[in-house]
Structures are given as structure tokens and as C-alpha cells.
Amino acid sequence: MNQRRSRTKFTEDQLKILIKAFDQNPYPGYATKQRLALEVNTDESRIQIWFQNRRARHQCQKKSEPDEDLESGQDQDHSEEEIPSREDRRCRTSYSSSQLHILIEAFTNNPYPGIDTREQLAKEIGLPESRVQIWFQNRRSRFHVQRKREPDDQDSEQRQDQDQALWDEGVQDPTNRPTGCLCTSLDSG
DNA sequence: GCTAATCTAATCAGACACGGTCTGATTAGCCCATTAGC
């Protein structure tokens, strides 16, 4: 349960393509990511993750090698003016009430679904697994925020304590994510 | 050990209804996010 997706192993050729694209623009838009996905024969979401990780490593390297770029004259293209392309985002996914019903029910059962569960849900609602993953990320995030803002009434305090215990257990031990009922008024919509 | 996968938190931005809220998409992570497979 809660298993991870199996690791993607990029070939040398695939990496060449990705690295070249990264050097040109470390913040590719959706269209570019889709094109790259086709080119290296993988999913667009894997391309997104690869760029995320690459940027993180790149930042680390830049910190550990200060001013080297200036001397070598390399990597001048990764300067501050390169901001993510806001015009080239993926179009917003709009969920139907039945799709939301399925997702909310799944979230209530387990806010940290593994890859199998996510893929099953994706199949069920007819959307890519990556959208399910993002939906759960946003849902968890807003659940945390909402809980911090909850009114101070007694009942909700008690319920919060119970939920908090369940949630914290899972958060502290990633192998034991909470599966208890995490009721939330986020469902109001 | 390297790096793909995953996480939280913050932020941007579209949709709906007409100013603000909700929520999907994207990003950073800072003594340099953490976890875990190969």
C-alpha cells in the first residue's frame, strides 16, 4: 500500500535531449514539456519532475560554485530574467461533481494514496494520474490551512484533536499514512 | 551515492460572478526539502 511509482530510467539519448532543452530553458511551458515527452517517449509528468529535480540540483551546484559562470562564460542563459512561462501553462482541469465525489471519498479514506490507487482513481474518473496526484496535493495543503483557521468551538476542537493525532501519526511516519476518516468542510462545494 | 518520486508551503492564475473566493497548476526547498530504488 502507498507504494511509489517505479523509477524512470532515462537512457543516455533521452538525457541528451532533456539536458539540451534544460540548457535552453529550465522552465519549459506545457507545450514544450509535451513535445519533449513525445520526443523521449515518456509521460509529460515525468518531464515535469525531471525539470524540477534538475533545477534543484542546478541551484545546489550554483551555490557551491559561486561566480564560476562569470569566469568561464558558460551558463549565462540561466540568469534571473528566465521566469516560468505563465502563458504556457496546462489548461485548468475542471472536475465534474461525480469526479469530485469519487476523489473526495478517496481522500477521506486515505489522503496519501499510492501509485496504484491513484491510477485506479484516474481510470475511474477518466483523467491522467498526474491530475489525481496534483488534486491530492492541493487538497492536503488546503486541509492543513483550513485546520489552522478552524473556529474555536468545542466540538470542532475535539474533532480536530482526533484528526490531528491521526494526521500527525501519518506525517511523522511516511510508511504509516493515516487512513482514518478525515472529515473536512472542504467538501462544502 | 545518485537521482526519480514525493512531500509541504507559497504563489500564480482561471472560473465564476463582478470583488472576492475557490481551486487547479507551478514552483522552491537554503547550513543547501525528504524518501527511497537502483
PDB file of C-alpha atoms (C1' of nucleotides) in Angstrom:
ATOM      1  CA  MET A   1       0.000   0.000   0.000  1.00  0.00           C
ATOM      2  CA  ASN A   2       1.050   3.598  -0.609  1.00  0.00           C
ATOM      3  CA  GLN A   3       3.683   2.321  -2.950  1.00  0.00           C
ATOM      4  CA  ARG A   4       5.664   4.685  -5.099  1.00  0.00           C
ATOM      5  CA  ARG A   5       5.726   4.804  -8.848  1.00  0.00           C
ATOM      6  CA  SER A   6       8.584   2.728 -10.180  1.00  0.00           C
ATOM      7  CA  ARG A   7      11.654   4.764 -11.016  1.00  0.00           C
ATOM      8  CA  THR A   8      12.005   6.012 -14.563  1.00  0.00           C
ATOM      9  CA  LYS A   9      15.348   5.144 -16.074  1.00  0.00           C
ATOM     10  CA  PHE A  10      16.305   7.640 -18.755  1.00  0.00           C
ATOM     11  CA  THR A  11      18.676   6.465 -21.447  1.00  0.00           C
ATOM     12  CA  GLU A  12      21.707   8.486 -22.467  1.00  0.00           C
ATOM     13  CA  ASP A  13      19.931   9.655 -25.592  1.00  0.00           C
ATOM     14  CA  GLN A  14      16.896  10.741 -23.621  1.00  0.00           C
ATOM     15  CA  LEU A  15      19.105  12.614 -21.175  1.00  0.00           C
ATOM     16  CA  LYS A  16      20.905  14.373 -24.006  1.00  0.00           C
ATOM     17  CA  ILE A  17      17.591  15.694 -25.281  1.00  0.00           C
ATOM     18  CA  LEU A  18      16.425  16.743 -21.830  1.00  0.00           C
ATOM     19  CA  ILE A  19      19.696  18.410 -20.864  1.00  0.00           C
ATOM     20  CA  LYS A  20      19.779  20.313 -24.127  1.00  0.00           C
ATOM     21  CA  ALA A  21      16.240  21.512 -23.517  1.00  0.00           C
ATOM     22  CA  PHE A  22      17.113  22.442 -19.947  1.00  0.00           C
ATOM     23  CA  ASP A  23      20.086  24.489 -21.095  1.00  0.00           C
ATOM     24  CA  GLN A  24      17.829  26.348 -23.478  1.00  0.00           C
ATOM     25  CA  ASN A  25      15.109  26.929 -20.894  1.00  0.00           C
ATOM     26  CA  PRO A  26      14.962  25.438 -17.392  1.00  0.00           C
ATOM     27  CA  TYR A  27      11.307  26.481 -17.151  1.00  0.00           C
ATOM     28  CA  PRO A  28       9.626  24.967 -20.176  1.00  0.00           C
ATOM     29  CA  GLY A  29       5.952  25.549 -20.752  1.00  0.00           C
ATOM     30  CA  TYR A  30       3.359  22.853 -21.095  1.00  0.00           C
ATOM     31  CA  ALA A  31       3.655  22.628 -24.871  1.00  0.00           C
ATOM     32  CA  THR A  32       7.420  22.192 -24.658  1.00  0.00           C
ATOM     33  CA  LYS A  33       7.093  19.548 -21.982  1.00  0.00           C
ATOM     34  CA  GLN A  34       4.589  17.693 -24.105  1.00  0.00           C
ATOM     35  CA  ARG A  35       6.866  17.870 -27.119  1.00  0.00           C
ATOM     36  CA  LEU A  36       9.773  16.587 -25.035  1.00  0.00           C
ATOM     37  CA  ALA A  37       7.607  13.817 -23.661  1.00  0.00           C
ATOM     38  CA  LEU A  38       6.852  12.689 -27.177  1.00  0.00           C
ATOM     39  CA  GLU A  39      10.471  13.020 -28.188  1.00  0.00           C
ATOM     40  CA  VAL A  40      11.824  10.875 -25.356  1.00  0.00           C
ATOM     41  CA  ASN A  41       8.773   8.629 -25.309  1.00  0.00           C
ATOM     42  CA  THR A  42       7.633   9.203 -21.748  1.00  0.00           C
ATOM     43  CA  ASP A  43       4.849  10.939 -19.897  1.00  0.00           C
ATOM     44  CA  GLU A  44       4.695  14.719 -19.615  1.00  0.00           C
ATOM     45  CA  SER A  45       4.515  14.463 -15.837  1.00  0.00           C
ATOM     46  CA  ARG A  46       7.881  12.637 -15.831  1.00  0.00           C
ATOM     47  CA  ILE A  47       9.345  15.527 -17.812  1.00  0.00           C
ATOM     48  CA  GLN A  48       7.979  17.975 -15.253  1.00  0.00           C
ATOM     49  CA  ILE A  49       9.529  16.034 -12.371  1.00  0.00           C
ATOM     50  CA  TRP A  50      12.830  15.757 -14.211  1.00  0.00           C
ATOM     51  CA  PHE A  51      12.979  19.523 -14.684  1.00  0.00           C
ATOM     52  CA  GLN A  52      12.058  20.113 -11.032  1.00  0.00           C
ATOM     53  CA  ASN A  53      14.839  17.859  -9.834  1.00  0.00           C
ATOM     54  CA  ARG A  54      17.286  19.260 -12.359  1.00  0.00           C
ATOM     55  CA  ARG A  55      16.582  22.820 -11.276  1.00  0.00           C
ATOM     56  CA  ALA A  56      17.067  21.868  -7.633  1.00  0.00           C
ATOM     57  CA  ARG A  57      20.407  20.213  -8.370  1.00  0.00           C
ATOM     58  CA  HIS A  58      21.405  23.088 -10.571  1.00  0.00           C
ATOM     59  CA  GLN A  59      20.702  25.580  -7.790  1.00  0.00           C
ATOM     60  CA  CYS A  60      22.838  23.498  -5.430  1.00  0.00           C
ATOM     61  CA  GLN A  61      25.717  23.471  -7.863  1.00  0.00           C
ATOM     62  CA  LYS A  62      25.476  27.199  -8.476  1.00  0.00           C
ATOM     63  CA  LYS A  63      25.650  27.814  -4.731  1.00  0.00           C
ATOM     64  CA  SER A  64      28.693  25.627  -4.326  1.00  0.00           C
ATOM     65  CA  GLU A  65      30.461  27.160  -7.328  1.00  0.00           C
ATOM     66  CA  PRO A  66      29.924  30.905  -6.909  1.00  0.00           C
ATOM     67  CA  ASP A  67      30.978  33.224  -9.750  1.00  0.00           C
ATOM     68  CA  GLU A  68      32.315  30.322 -11.789  1.00  0.00           C
ATOM     69  CA  ASP A  69      29.862  31.081 -14.545  1.00  0.00           C
ATOM     70  CA  LEU A  70      31.153  34.580 -14.908  1.00  0.00           C
ATOM     71  CA  GLU A  71      34.735  33.431 -15.316  1.00  0.00           C
ATOM     72  CA  SER A  72      34.024  30.556 -17.644  1.00  0.00           C
ATOM     73  CA  GLY A  73      31.445  32.428 -19.631  1.00  0.00           C
ATOM     74  CA  GLN A  74      29.160  29.406 -19.517  1.00  0.00           C
ATOM     75  CA  ASP A  75      25.573  29.084 -18.368  1.00  0.00           C
ATOM     76  CA  GLN A  76      24.833  32.715 -18.955  1.00  0.00           C
ATOM     77  CA  ASP A  77      21.371  31.721 -20.121  1.00  0.00           C
ATOM     78  CA  HIS A  78      20.245  30.734 -16.613  1.00  0.00           C
ATOM     79  CA  SER A  79      20.009  34.247 -15.336  1.00  0.00           C
ATOM     80  CA  GLU A  80      17.213  35.900 -13.440  1.00  0.00           C
ATOM     81  CA  GLU A  81      15.224  37.072 -16.439  1.00  0.00           C
ATOM     82  CA  GLU A  82      14.249  33.471 -17.111  1.00  0.00           C
ATOM     83  CA  ILE A  83      10.976  33.217 -15.312  1.00  0.00           C
ATOM     84  CA  PRO A  84       8.471  30.454 -15.857  1.00  0.00           C
ATOM     85  CA  SER A  85       6.300  30.941 -18.873  1.00  0.00           C
ATOM     86  CA  ARG A  86       2.957  31.956 -17.431  1.00  0.00           C
ATOM     87  CA  GLU A  87       1.324  31.879 -20.844  1.00  0.00           C
ATOM     88  CA  ASP A  88       2.136  28.291 -21.463  1.00  0.00           C
ATOM     89  CA  ARG A  89       0.575  26.568 -18.502  1.00  0.00           C
ATOM     90  CA  ARG A  90      -1.510  23.485 -18.754  1.00  0.00           C
ATOM     91  CA  CYS A  91      -5.161  24.375 -19.103  1.00  0.00           C
ATOM     92  CA  ARG A  92      -7.115  24.161 -15.880  1.00  0.00           C
ATOM     93  CA  THR A  93      -8.800  20.847 -15.370  1.00  0.00           C
ATOM     94  CA  SER A  94     -12.416  21.231 -14.378  1.00  0.00           C
ATOM     95  CA  TYR A  95     -13.826  18.343 -12.406  1.00  0.00           C
ATOM     96  CA  SER A  96     -17.429  17.261 -12.619  1.00  0.00           C
ATOM     97  CA  SER A  97     -19.395  16.752  -9.414  1.00  0.00           C
ATOM     98  CA  SER A  98     -19.237  12.986  -9.879  1.00  0.00           C
ATOM     99  CA  GLN A  99     -15.474  13.090 -10.364  1.00  0.00           C
ATOM    100  CA  LEU A 100     -15.122  15.235  -7.238  1.00  0.00           C
ATOM    101  CA  HIS A 101     -17.337  12.882  -5.305  1.00  0.00           C
ATOM    102  CA  ILE A 102     -15.025   9.983  -6.125  1.00  0.00           C
ATOM    103  CA  LEU A 103     -11.902  11.962  -5.281  1.00  0.00           C
ATOM    104  CA  ILE A 104     -13.260  13.304  -2.003  1.00  0.00           C
ATOM    105  CA  GLU A 105     -14.347   9.873  -0.927  1.00  0.00           C
ATOM    106  CA  ALA A 106     -10.894   8.506  -1.727  1.00  0.00           C
ATOM    107  CA  PHE A 107      -9.270  11.377   0.159  1.00  0.00           C
ATOM    108  CA  THR A 108     -11.407  10.660   3.187  1.00  0.00           C
ATOM    109  CA  ASN A 109     -10.262   7.053   3.127  1.00  0.00           C
ATOM    110  CA  ASN A 110      -6.625   7.891   2.549  1.00  0.00           C
ATOM    111  CA  PRO A 111      -5.125  11.330   1.883  1.00  0.00           C
ATOM    112  CA  TYR A 112      -1.844   9.709   0.783  1.00  0.00           C
ATOM    113  CA  PRO A 113      -2.765   7.238  -1.958  1.00  0.00           C
ATOM    114  CA  GLY A 114      -0.034   5.198  -3.588  1.00  0.00           C
ATOM    115  CA  ILE A 115       0.522   4.940  -7.311  1.00  0.00           C
ATOM    116  CA  ASP A 116      -1.859   2.013  -7.763  1.00  0.00           C
ATOM    117  CA  THR A 117      -4.700   3.804  -6.027  1.00  0.00           C
ATOM    118  CA  ARG A 118      -4.036   6.990  -7.960  1.00  0.00           C
ATOM    119  CA  GLU A 119      -4.013   5.148 -11.253  1.00  0.00           C
ATOM    120  CA  GLN A 120      -7.199   3.351 -10.350  1.00  0.00           C
ATOM    121  CA  LEU A 121      -8.843   6.638  -9.449  1.00  0.00           C
ATOM    122  CA  ALA A 122      -7.561   8.196 -12.654  1.00  0.00           C
ATOM    123  CA  LYS A 123      -9.093   5.409 -14.654  1.00  0.00           C
ATOM    124  CA  GLU A 124     -12.322   5.748 -12.755  1.00  0.00           C
ATOM    125  CA  ILE A 125     -12.696   9.467 -13.402  1.00  0.00           C
ATOM    126  CA  GLY A 126     -11.129   9.381 -16.862  1.00  0.00           C
ATOM    127  CA  LEU A 127      -8.256  11.760 -16.204  1.00  0.00           C
ATOM    128  CA  PRO A 128      -4.466  11.358 -16.133  1.00  0.00           C
ATOM    129  CA  GLU A 129      -2.921  10.058 -12.922  1.00  0.00           C
ATOM    130  CA  SER A 130      -0.842  13.225 -12.685  1.00  0.00           C
ATOM    131  CA  ARG A 131      -4.047  15.262 -12.255  1.00  0.00           C
ATOM    132  CA  VAL A 132      -5.119  12.974  -9.426  1.00  0.00           C
ATOM    133  CA  GLN A 133      -1.744  13.458  -7.748  1.00  0.00           C
ATOM    134  CA  ILE A 134      -1.976  17.233  -8.020  1.00  0.00           C
ATOM    135  CA  TRP A 135      -5.543  17.179  -6.745  1.00  0.00           C
ATOM    136  CA  PHE A 136      -4.448  15.273  -3.637  1.00  0.00           C
ATOM    137  CA  GLN A 137      -1.512  17.633  -3.094  1.00  0.00           C
ATOM    138  CA  ASN A 138      -3.740  20.677  -3.222  1.00  0.00           C
ATOM    139  CA  ARG A 139      -6.382  19.003  -1.114  1.00  0.00           C
ATOM    140  CA  ARG A 140      -3.915  18.092   1.634  1.00  0.00           C
ATOM    141  CA  SER A 141      -2.392  21.528   1.576  1.00  0.00           C
ATOM    142  CA  ARG A 142      -5.762  23.235   1.925  1.00  0.00           C
ATOM    143  CA  PHE A 143      -6.814  20.776   4.559  1.00  0.00           C
ATOM    144  CA  HIS A 144      -3.805  21.833   6.650  1.00  0.00           C
ATOM    145  CA  VAL A 145      -4.531  25.514   6.109  1.00  0.00           C
ATOM    146  CA  GLN A 146      -8.194  25.135   6.924  1.00  0.00           C
ATOM    147  CA  ARG A 147      -7.478  23.233  10.110  1.00  0.00           C
ATOM    148  CA  LYS A 148      -5.268  26.060  11.333  1.00  0.00           C
ATOM    149  CA  ARG A 149      -8.127  28.504  10.770  1.00  0.00           C
ATOM    150  CA  GLU A 150     -10.917  26.389  12.296  1.00  0.00           C
ATOM    151  CA  PRO A 151     -13.255  28.271  14.676  1.00  0.00           C
ATOM    152  CA  ASP A 152     -12.769  27.658  18.395  1.00  0.00           C
ATOM    153  CA  ASP A 153     -15.981  25.779  19.060  1.00  0.00           C
ATOM    154  CA  GLN A 154     -15.687  22.826  21.437  1.00  0.00           C
ATOM    155  CA  ASP A 155     -16.930  20.104  19.117  1.00  0.00           C
ATOM    156  CA  SER A 156     -14.641  21.015  16.321  1.00  0.00           C
ATOM    157  CA  GLU A 157     -11.764  21.308  18.781  1.00  0.00           C
ATOM    158  CA  GLN A 158     -12.300  17.768  19.933  1.00  0.00           C
ATOM    159  CA  ARG A 159     -12.639  16.523  16.401  1.00  0.00           C
ATOM    160  CA  GLN A 160      -9.538  18.463  15.414  1.00  0.00           C
ATOM    161  CA  ASP A 161      -7.556  16.821  18.183  1.00  0.00           C
ATOM    162  CA  GLN A 162      -8.572  13.403  16.945  1.00  0.00           C
ATOM    163  CA  ASP A 163      -7.882  14.270  13.344  1.00  0.00           C
ATOM    164  CA  GLN A 164      -4.627  15.951  14.312  1.00  0.00           C
ATOM    165  CA  ALA A 165      -3.445  12.802  16.063  1.00  0.00           C
ATOM    166  CA  LEU A 166      -4.365  10.652  13.099  1.00  0.00           C
ATOM    167  CA  TRP A 167      -2.787  13.026  10.633  1.00  0.00           C
ATOM    168  CA  ASP A 168       0.388  13.644  12.587  1.00  0.00           C
ATOM    169  CA  GLU A 169       0.899   9.929  13.025  1.00  0.00           C
ATOM    170  CA  GLY A 170       0.900   9.544   9.305  1.00  0.00           C
ATOM    171  CA  VAL A 171       3.007  12.598   8.596  1.00  0.00           C
ATOM    172  CA  GLN A 172       5.676  11.616  11.104  1.00  0.00           C
ATOM    173  CA  ASP A 173       5.839   8.098   9.781  1.00  0.00           C
ATOM    174  CA  PRO A 174       5.539   8.120   5.999  1.00  0.00           C
ATOM    175  CA  THR A 175       5.117   4.358   5.951  1.00  0.00           C
ATOM    176  CA  ASN A 176       2.036   4.700   8.113  1.00  0.00           C
ATOM    177  CA  ARG A 177      -0.059   7.358   6.497  1.00  0.00           C
ATOM    178  CA  PRO A 178      -3.403   7.931   8.197  1.00  0.00           C
ATOM    179  CA  THR A 179      -6.272   6.012   6.758  1.00  0.00           C
ATOM    180  CA  GLY A 180      -8.882   7.128   9.244  1.00  0.00           C
ATOM    181  CA  CYS A 181     -11.812   9.340   8.360  1.00  0.00           C
ATOM    182  CA  LEU A 182     -10.570  12.887   7.978  1.00  0.00           C
ATOM    183  CA  CYS A 183     -13.825  14.760   7.765  1.00  0.00           C
ATOM    184  CA  THR A 184     -13.489  18.211   6.319  1.00  0.00           C
ATOM    185  CA  SER A 185     -15.743  21.039   5.365  1.00  0.00           C
ATOM    186  CA  LEU A 186     -13.670  21.480   2.226  1.00  0.00           C
ATOM    187  CA  ASP A 187     -16.380  19.306   0.773  1.00  0.00           C
ATOM    188  CA  SER A 188     -18.842  22.150   1.000  1.00  0.00           C
ATOM    189  CA  GLY A 189     -18.500  22.884  -2.682  1.00  0.00           C
TER     190      GLY A 189
ATOM    191  C1'  DG B   1      25.721   7.793  -3.925  1.00  0.00           C
ATOM    192  C1'  DC B   2      22.843   9.365  -7.487  1.00  0.00           C
ATOM    193  C1'  DT B   3      18.520  10.824  -8.633  1.00  0.00           C
ATOM    194  C1'  DA B   4      13.410   9.834  -9.515  1.00  0.00           C
ATOM    195  C1'  DA B   5       9.489  10.271  -6.680  1.00  0.00           C
ATOM    196  C1'  DT B   6       7.202  12.534  -3.157  1.00  0.00           C
ATOM    197  C1'  DC B   7       6.091  15.907   0.249  1.00  0.00           C
ATOM    198  C1'  DT B   8       4.612  20.862   2.209  1.00  0.00           C
ATOM    199  C1'  DA B   9       4.004  25.625   1.648  1.00  0.00           C
ATOM    200  C1'  DA B  10       3.644  29.533  -1.112  1.00  0.00           C
ATOM    201  C1'  DT B  11       2.184  31.576  -5.138  1.00  0.00           C
ATOM    202  C1'  DC B  12       0.159  32.283  -9.744  1.00  0.00           C
ATOM    203  C1'  DA B  13      -3.903  32.313 -12.402  1.00  0.00           C
ATOM    204  C1'  DG B  14      -8.531  30.738 -14.450  1.00  0.00           C
ATOM    205  C1'  DA B  15     -13.561  30.351 -13.486  1.00  0.00           C
ATOM    206  C1'  DC B  16     -17.425  32.294 -11.601  1.00  0.00           C
ATOM    207  C1'  DA B  17     -19.678  36.305 -10.926  1.00  0.00           C
ATOM    208  C1'  DC B  18     -18.468  41.280 -10.887  1.00  0.00           C
ATOM    209  C1'  DG B  19     -14.748  41.976  -5.654  1.00  0.00           C
ATOM    210  C1'  DG B  20     -13.515  38.126  -3.742  1.00  0.00           C
ATOM    211  C1'  DT B  21     -13.313  33.221  -3.328  1.00  0.00           C
ATOM    212  C1'  DC B  22     -12.239  28.741  -4.766  1.00  0.00           C
ATOM    213  C1'  DT B  23      -9.121  25.769  -6.647  1.00  0.00           C
ATOM    214  C1'  DG B  24      -6.004  23.768 -10.398  1.00  0.00           C
ATOM    215  C1'  DA B  25      -1.084  24.487 -11.854  1.00  0.00           C
ATOM    216  C1'  DT B  26       3.538  25.534 -10.800  1.00  0.00           C
ATOM    217  C1'  DT B  27       7.482  26.383  -8.065  1.00  0.00           C
ATOM    218  C1'  DA B  28      11.143  26.148  -4.292  1.00  0.00           C
ATOM    219  C1'  DG B  29      13.039  23.675  -0.870  1.00  0.00           C
ATOM    220  C1'  DC B  30      18.823  27.451   1.914  1.00  0.00           C
ATOM    221  C1'  DC B  31      23.816  25.440   6.689  1.00  0.00           C
ATOM    222  C1'  DC B  32      21.509  23.815   0.552  1.00  0.00           C
ATOM    223  C1'  DA B  33      13.190  19.816   1.313  1.00  0.00           C
ATOM    224  C1'  DT B  34      12.906  14.287   2.294  1.00  0.00           C
ATOM    225  C1'  DT B  35      12.389   9.431   0.858  1.00  0.00           C
ATOM    226  C1'  DA B  36      13.789   5.512  -1.338  1.00  0.00           C
ATOM    227  C1'  DG B  37      15.054   2.438  -5.595  1.00  0.00           C
ATOM    228  C1'  DC B  38      18.841   1.016  -8.307  1.00  0.00           C
TER     229       DC B  38
END
